[in-house]
Amino acid sequence: NRRSFLTGGAAAIGGAALALGGRAVWDEEPVPMPAPDAVGQATEEFRGIRQAGVSTRPQAFASFVALDLRSDVDHDALVRLMRIWTDDIERLSQGRAPLADTEPELGAVPARLTVTVGYGPAVFRAAGLERLAPAWLRPLPAFTVDRLEDRWNDGDVVLQVCADDETTVAHAVRLLVKDARTFVTVRWLQRGFRSTPGSTPPGTTMRNLMGQVDGTRNPDLGVEPELVWQPDGASDALAGSTSLVVRRIAMNLDTWDELDRDGREKAVGRRLDTGAPLTGRKEHDVPDLDAVDANGLTVIAPFAHVRRARDDEHPEQRFLRRGYNYDEAPAPGELSSSGLIFATYQADVDTQFVPIQRRLDELDLLNEWTTPIGSAVFFVPGGARAGEYLGQRLLE
Ligand code: HEM
């Protein structure tokens, strides 16, 4: 009986593993079943006025899946799709396999799974709700650094699927896409990673594949939630909503290799070992943009990424960076195909994200080695409170 199997889920599988555990396959002792607080059994709350996966401490693995609506999808179809996904996501995130799951054992490892759903302009059109679409919900303006490839651009719907176990991510993506097949087709899928839990001390900032500590200066959403979220008291359509920008940024690691350590640190304005600003000692020291060296030159150069990436005269031009590394099979003749899935959340794309991307387009030494090759903007509706489906407060 399926139900009792599922409720007994983790324990049943654990028992089986131990029963088989007599003969060691790998050259170490058989490991006992994970404790309930093990990485795989940890869960994130699904229900709430805001969707999970934004202020959630980033999990190790992410898949960003952009989907296009089939031409016959209308308002009622969207509601059906969102009801299906809401049920699937709630179950998966709590380690309970969804009803239509053909691999329920894979659904028994939540590993802090979150699935964050976003809408492109087509959802508002299909729902007949164009009047509610935010003005910023459109492709970003063109930047001179861009070399965008259509295969990584735009999309009608996005799923950001994150977990601390990549099998969990793969299973969730497969299930959610399969359950939506009569409504959507897959447009692109970008897979990313950070450090696996346990491989670095808790709280360590991630490193990107250029070797830099990346993600140090991010807003504290406990203090400034308005940088990301529309207020809980906003209209029903907006309460708890935000926006997601996904930029796929390729890194040229071959030419980056030609640069010495000093040059690499000057390009960013931070040290490679600790991530500290060139004017400080510790990672979280505040960069002193006015400090000068013995020659009277600013220690953090005019072209340094951290100087260009902020505008202290416009503190509202900040956003949450929640990106992931990618590392794909290189093209023939190439050594690597690596970069960042640069994902940001902000309350308003036009007033927060675009001005900073423009500054970096004008001047940023990192542009020598980094190239945006994909770009997409999504509206992220508020979360599903008890009894609601995702997107309900917008769609009804
Ligand atoms: C900071 C790397 C693209 C915005 C940083 C830092 C590094 C870094 C190492 C310093 C540590 C930190 O505070 O996180 C990169 C790489 C990129 C990239 C490798 C491309 C592959 C971008 C883009 C934007 C951006 C496209 C914005 C559109 C920022 C901001 C900060 C930052 C806002 C914090 C600046 C501060 O307030 O001190 N980035 N970055 N970065 N980056 Fe980037």
Tab-separated table of C-alpha atoms in Angstrom, residues 34-233:
chain	number	residue	atom	x	y	z
A	34	PRO	CA	21.287	9.484	8.402
A	35	ALA	CA	19.896	11.006	11.557
A	36	PRO	CA	16.699	13.058	11.181
A	37	ASP	CA	18.842	16.207	11.186
A	38	ALA	CA	20.995	14.966	8.304
A	39	VAL	CA	21.391	17.136	5.233
A	40	GLY	CA	18.967	15.044	3.209
A	41	GLN	CA	16.147	15.239	5.777
A	42	ALA	CA	16.287	18.996	6.395
A	43	THR	CA	13.281	20.961	5.114
A	44	GLU	CA	12.441	24.570	4.335
A	45	GLU	CA	8.997	26.031	5.021
A	46	PHE	CA	6.870	26.188	1.885
A	47	ARG	CA	3.837	28.159	3.075
A	48	GLY	CA	3.944	31.911	3.621
A	49	ILE	CA	3.229	35.343	2.159
A	50	ARG	CA	6.612	35.157	0.368
A	51	GLN	CA	7.917	32.280	-1.697
A	52	ALA	CA	10.816	30.237	-0.373
A	53	GLY	CA	14.139	30.165	-2.234
A	54	VAL	CA	14.871	33.894	-2.065
A	55	SER	CA	15.980	34.750	1.458
A	56	THR	CA	16.543	31.014	2.054
A	57	ARG	CA	20.233	30.353	2.736
A	58	PRO	CA	21.398	29.181	-0.677
A	59	GLN	CA	21.387	25.433	-1.104
A	60	ALA	CA	24.300	23.704	-2.821
A	61	PHE	CA	22.587	22.943	-6.126
A	62	ALA	CA	20.176	24.806	-8.364
A	63	SER	CA	18.409	24.285	-11.636
A	64	PHE	CA	16.781	27.252	-13.304
A	65	VAL	CA	14.183	26.030	-15.780
A	66	ALA	CA	12.506	28.461	-18.168
A	67	LEU	CA	9.319	27.251	-19.812
A	68	ASP	CA	7.086	28.594	-22.560
A	69	LEU	CA	3.301	28.458	-22.379
A	70	ARG	CA	1.517	26.442	-25.016
A	71	SER	CA	-0.655	28.641	-27.218
A	72	ASP	CA	-3.957	27.418	-25.767
A	73	VAL	CA	-3.106	28.211	-22.142
A	74	ASP	CA	-5.587	30.731	-20.750
A	75	HIS	CA	-6.454	32.010	-17.306
A	76	ASP	CA	-8.197	28.820	-16.195
A	77	ALA	CA	-5.385	26.637	-17.458
A	78	LEU	CA	-2.892	28.755	-15.538
A	79	VAL	CA	-4.918	28.274	-12.385
A	80	ARG	CA	-4.923	24.509	-12.956
A	81	LEU	CA	-1.177	24.483	-13.524
A	82	MET	CA	-0.519	26.505	-10.390
A	83	ARG	CA	-2.734	24.210	-8.316
A	84	ILE	CA	-0.828	21.160	-9.548
A	85	TRP	CA	2.565	22.754	-8.927
A	86	THR	CA	1.552	24.047	-5.496
A	87	ASP	CA	0.642	20.549	-4.366
A	88	ASP	CA	3.775	19.037	-5.933
A	89	ILE	CA	6.117	21.648	-4.477
A	90	GLU	CA	4.612	21.504	-1.007
A	91	ARG	CA	4.962	17.727	-0.883
A	92	LEU	CA	8.447	17.612	-2.373
A	93	SER	CA	9.722	20.300	-0.033
A	94	GLN	CA	8.462	18.315	2.974
A	95	GLY	CA	9.878	14.991	1.761
A	96	ARG	CA	6.482	13.535	0.840
A	97	ALA	CA	6.365	12.212	-2.705
A	98	PRO	CA	3.696	13.903	-4.873
A	99	LEU	CA	0.664	11.925	-6.005
A	100	ALA	CA	1.868	11.334	-9.552
A	101	ASP	CA	5.468	10.602	-8.574
A	102	THR	CA	6.715	7.531	-10.438
A	103	GLU	CA	9.928	7.513	-8.356
A	104	PRO	CA	8.583	8.179	-4.850
A	105	GLU	CA	11.813	7.071	-3.158
A	106	LEU	CA	13.520	10.083	-4.698
A	107	GLY	CA	10.854	12.291	-3.172
A	108	ALA	CA	11.791	11.141	0.345
A	109	VAL	CA	14.984	13.256	0.441
A	110	PRO	CA	13.916	16.922	0.694
A	111	ALA	CA	17.464	18.235	1.376
A	112	ARG	CA	16.082	21.765	1.993
A	113	LEU	CA	14.340	21.777	-1.379
A	114	THR	CA	12.753	25.040	-2.446
A	115	VAL	CA	11.016	25.724	-5.729
A	116	THR	CA	10.473	29.362	-6.594
A	117	VAL	CA	8.061	30.130	-9.427
A	118	GLY	CA	8.348	33.235	-11.607
A	119	TYR	CA	6.276	34.666	-14.448
A	120	GLY	CA	7.330	36.333	-17.688
A	121	PRO	CA	5.064	38.836	-19.453
A	122	ALA	CA	3.239	36.025	-21.298
A	123	VAL	CA	1.591	34.826	-18.080
A	124	PHE	CA	-0.037	38.218	-17.567
A	125	ARG	CA	-1.163	38.208	-21.219
A	126	ALA	CA	-2.544	34.665	-21.078
A	127	ALA	CA	-4.391	35.471	-17.854
A	128	GLY	CA	-5.854	38.681	-19.265
A	129	LEU	CA	-4.135	40.592	-16.463
A	130	GLU	CA	-1.765	42.838	-18.440
A	131	ARG	CA	-2.852	45.832	-16.373
A	132	LEU	CA	-1.240	44.204	-13.333
A	133	ALA	CA	2.132	43.511	-14.984
A	134	PRO	CA	4.898	45.668	-13.482
A	135	ALA	CA	6.471	48.136	-15.947
A	136	TRP	CA	9.903	46.512	-15.488
A	137	LEU	CA	8.674	43.088	-16.627
A	138	ARG	CA	10.408	43.020	-20.031
A	139	PRO	CA	13.884	42.120	-21.325
A	140	LEU	CA	16.682	44.253	-19.858
A	141	PRO	CA	17.990	47.045	-22.092
A	142	ALA	CA	20.924	46.044	-24.320
A	143	PHE	CA	24.396	46.497	-22.800
A	144	THR	CA	27.589	46.774	-24.838
A	145	VAL	CA	29.163	43.859	-22.946
A	146	ASP	CA	26.282	41.557	-23.910
A	147	ARG	CA	26.777	38.702	-26.343
A	148	LEU	CA	23.373	37.167	-25.674
A	149	GLU	CA	22.490	33.817	-27.211
A	150	ASP	CA	18.788	33.282	-27.672
A	151	ARG	CA	19.006	29.777	-26.217
A	152	TRP	CA	19.580	31.348	-22.756
A	153	ASN	CA	17.139	34.264	-22.986
A	154	ASP	CA	13.678	35.060	-21.602
A	155	GLY	CA	10.886	32.560	-20.925
A	156	ASP	CA	7.198	32.641	-19.994
A	157	VAL	CA	7.579	30.871	-16.646
A	158	VAL	CA	10.626	30.028	-14.547
A	159	LEU	CA	11.239	27.454	-11.833
A	160	GLN	CA	14.227	28.002	-9.580
A	161	VAL	CA	14.730	24.573	-7.998
A	162	CYS	CA	17.328	24.451	-5.209
A	163	ALA	CA	18.393	21.712	-2.777
A	164	ASP	CA	21.446	20.422	-0.967
A	165	ASP	CA	21.333	17.207	-2.975
A	166	GLU	CA	21.533	17.215	-6.754
A	167	THR	CA	19.467	14.050	-7.121
A	168	THR	CA	16.678	15.848	-5.259
A	169	VAL	CA	16.921	18.766	-7.690
A	170	ALA	CA	16.900	16.527	-10.753
A	171	HIS	CA	13.896	14.586	-9.482
A	172	ALA	CA	11.929	17.735	-8.635
A	173	VAL	CA	12.641	19.260	-12.040
A	174	ARG	CA	11.601	16.104	-13.843
A	175	LEU	CA	8.391	15.801	-11.847
A	176	LEU	CA	7.372	19.451	-12.148
A	177	VAL	CA	8.068	19.579	-15.879
A	178	LYS	CA	6.303	16.277	-16.470
A	179	ASP	CA	3.214	17.365	-14.530
A	180	ALA	CA	3.109	20.577	-16.597
A	181	ARG	CA	3.648	19.029	-20.023
A	182	THR	CA	0.169	19.870	-21.328
A	183	PHE	CA	0.651	23.535	-20.387
A	184	VAL	CA	4.315	24.310	-21.155
A	185	THR	CA	7.404	23.310	-23.109
A	186	VAL	CA	10.976	23.621	-21.830
A	187	ARG	CA	12.818	26.648	-23.204
A	188	TRP	CA	16.148	26.430	-21.359
A	189	LEU	CA	17.607	24.801	-18.285
A	190	GLN	CA	20.661	26.089	-16.416
A	191	ARG	CA	22.274	23.941	-13.768
A	192	GLY	CA	24.470	25.470	-11.065
A	193	PHE	CA	26.323	24.627	-7.878
A	194	ARG	CA	28.005	25.999	-4.807
A	195	SER	CA	29.964	24.124	-2.142
A	196	THR	CA	28.382	20.944	-0.801
A	197	PRO	CA	27.216	21.193	2.834
A	198	GLY	CA	30.032	20.078	5.116
A	199	SER	CA	32.840	20.825	2.669
A	200	THR	CA	33.392	24.311	4.107
A	201	PRO	CA	32.497	25.626	7.579
A	202	PRO	CA	28.862	26.778	7.934
A	203	GLY	CA	28.460	30.415	6.932
A	204	THR	CA	31.398	30.418	4.503
A	205	THR	CA	30.749	32.687	1.518
A	206	MET	CA	30.806	30.804	-1.781
A	207	ARG	CA	33.669	31.008	-4.237
A	208	ASN	CA	33.135	31.396	-7.938
A	209	LEU	CA	35.229	29.582	-10.539
A	210	MET	CA	37.603	32.542	-10.910
A	211	GLY	CA	38.537	31.678	-7.318
A	212	GLN	CA	37.035	34.793	-5.758
A	213	VAL	CA	34.987	34.936	-2.589
A	214	ASP	CA	31.678	35.950	-4.149
A	215	GLY	CA	28.611	37.126	-2.250
A	216	THR	CA	30.166	38.961	0.698
A	217	ARG	CA	28.268	42.205	0.457
A	218	ASN	CA	24.587	41.339	0.167
A	219	PRO	CA	21.744	43.224	1.819
A	220	ASP	CA	20.474	41.953	5.169
A	221	LEU	CA	16.819	41.291	4.367
A	222	GLY	CA	15.962	41.149	8.052
A	223	VAL	CA	16.861	44.842	8.195
A	224	GLU	CA	15.912	46.017	4.699
A	225	PRO	CA	13.211	43.663	3.366
A	226	GLU	CA	11.920	46.425	1.069
A	227	LEU	CA	14.988	46.028	-1.153
A	228	VAL	CA	13.579	42.698	-2.304
A	229	TRP	CA	9.965	42.301	-1.285
A	230	GLN	CA	6.826	44.223	-2.015
A	231	PRO	CA	5.339	44.963	1.409
A	232	ASP	CA	2.981	42.432	2.993
A	233	GLY	CA	0.385	45.194	3.076
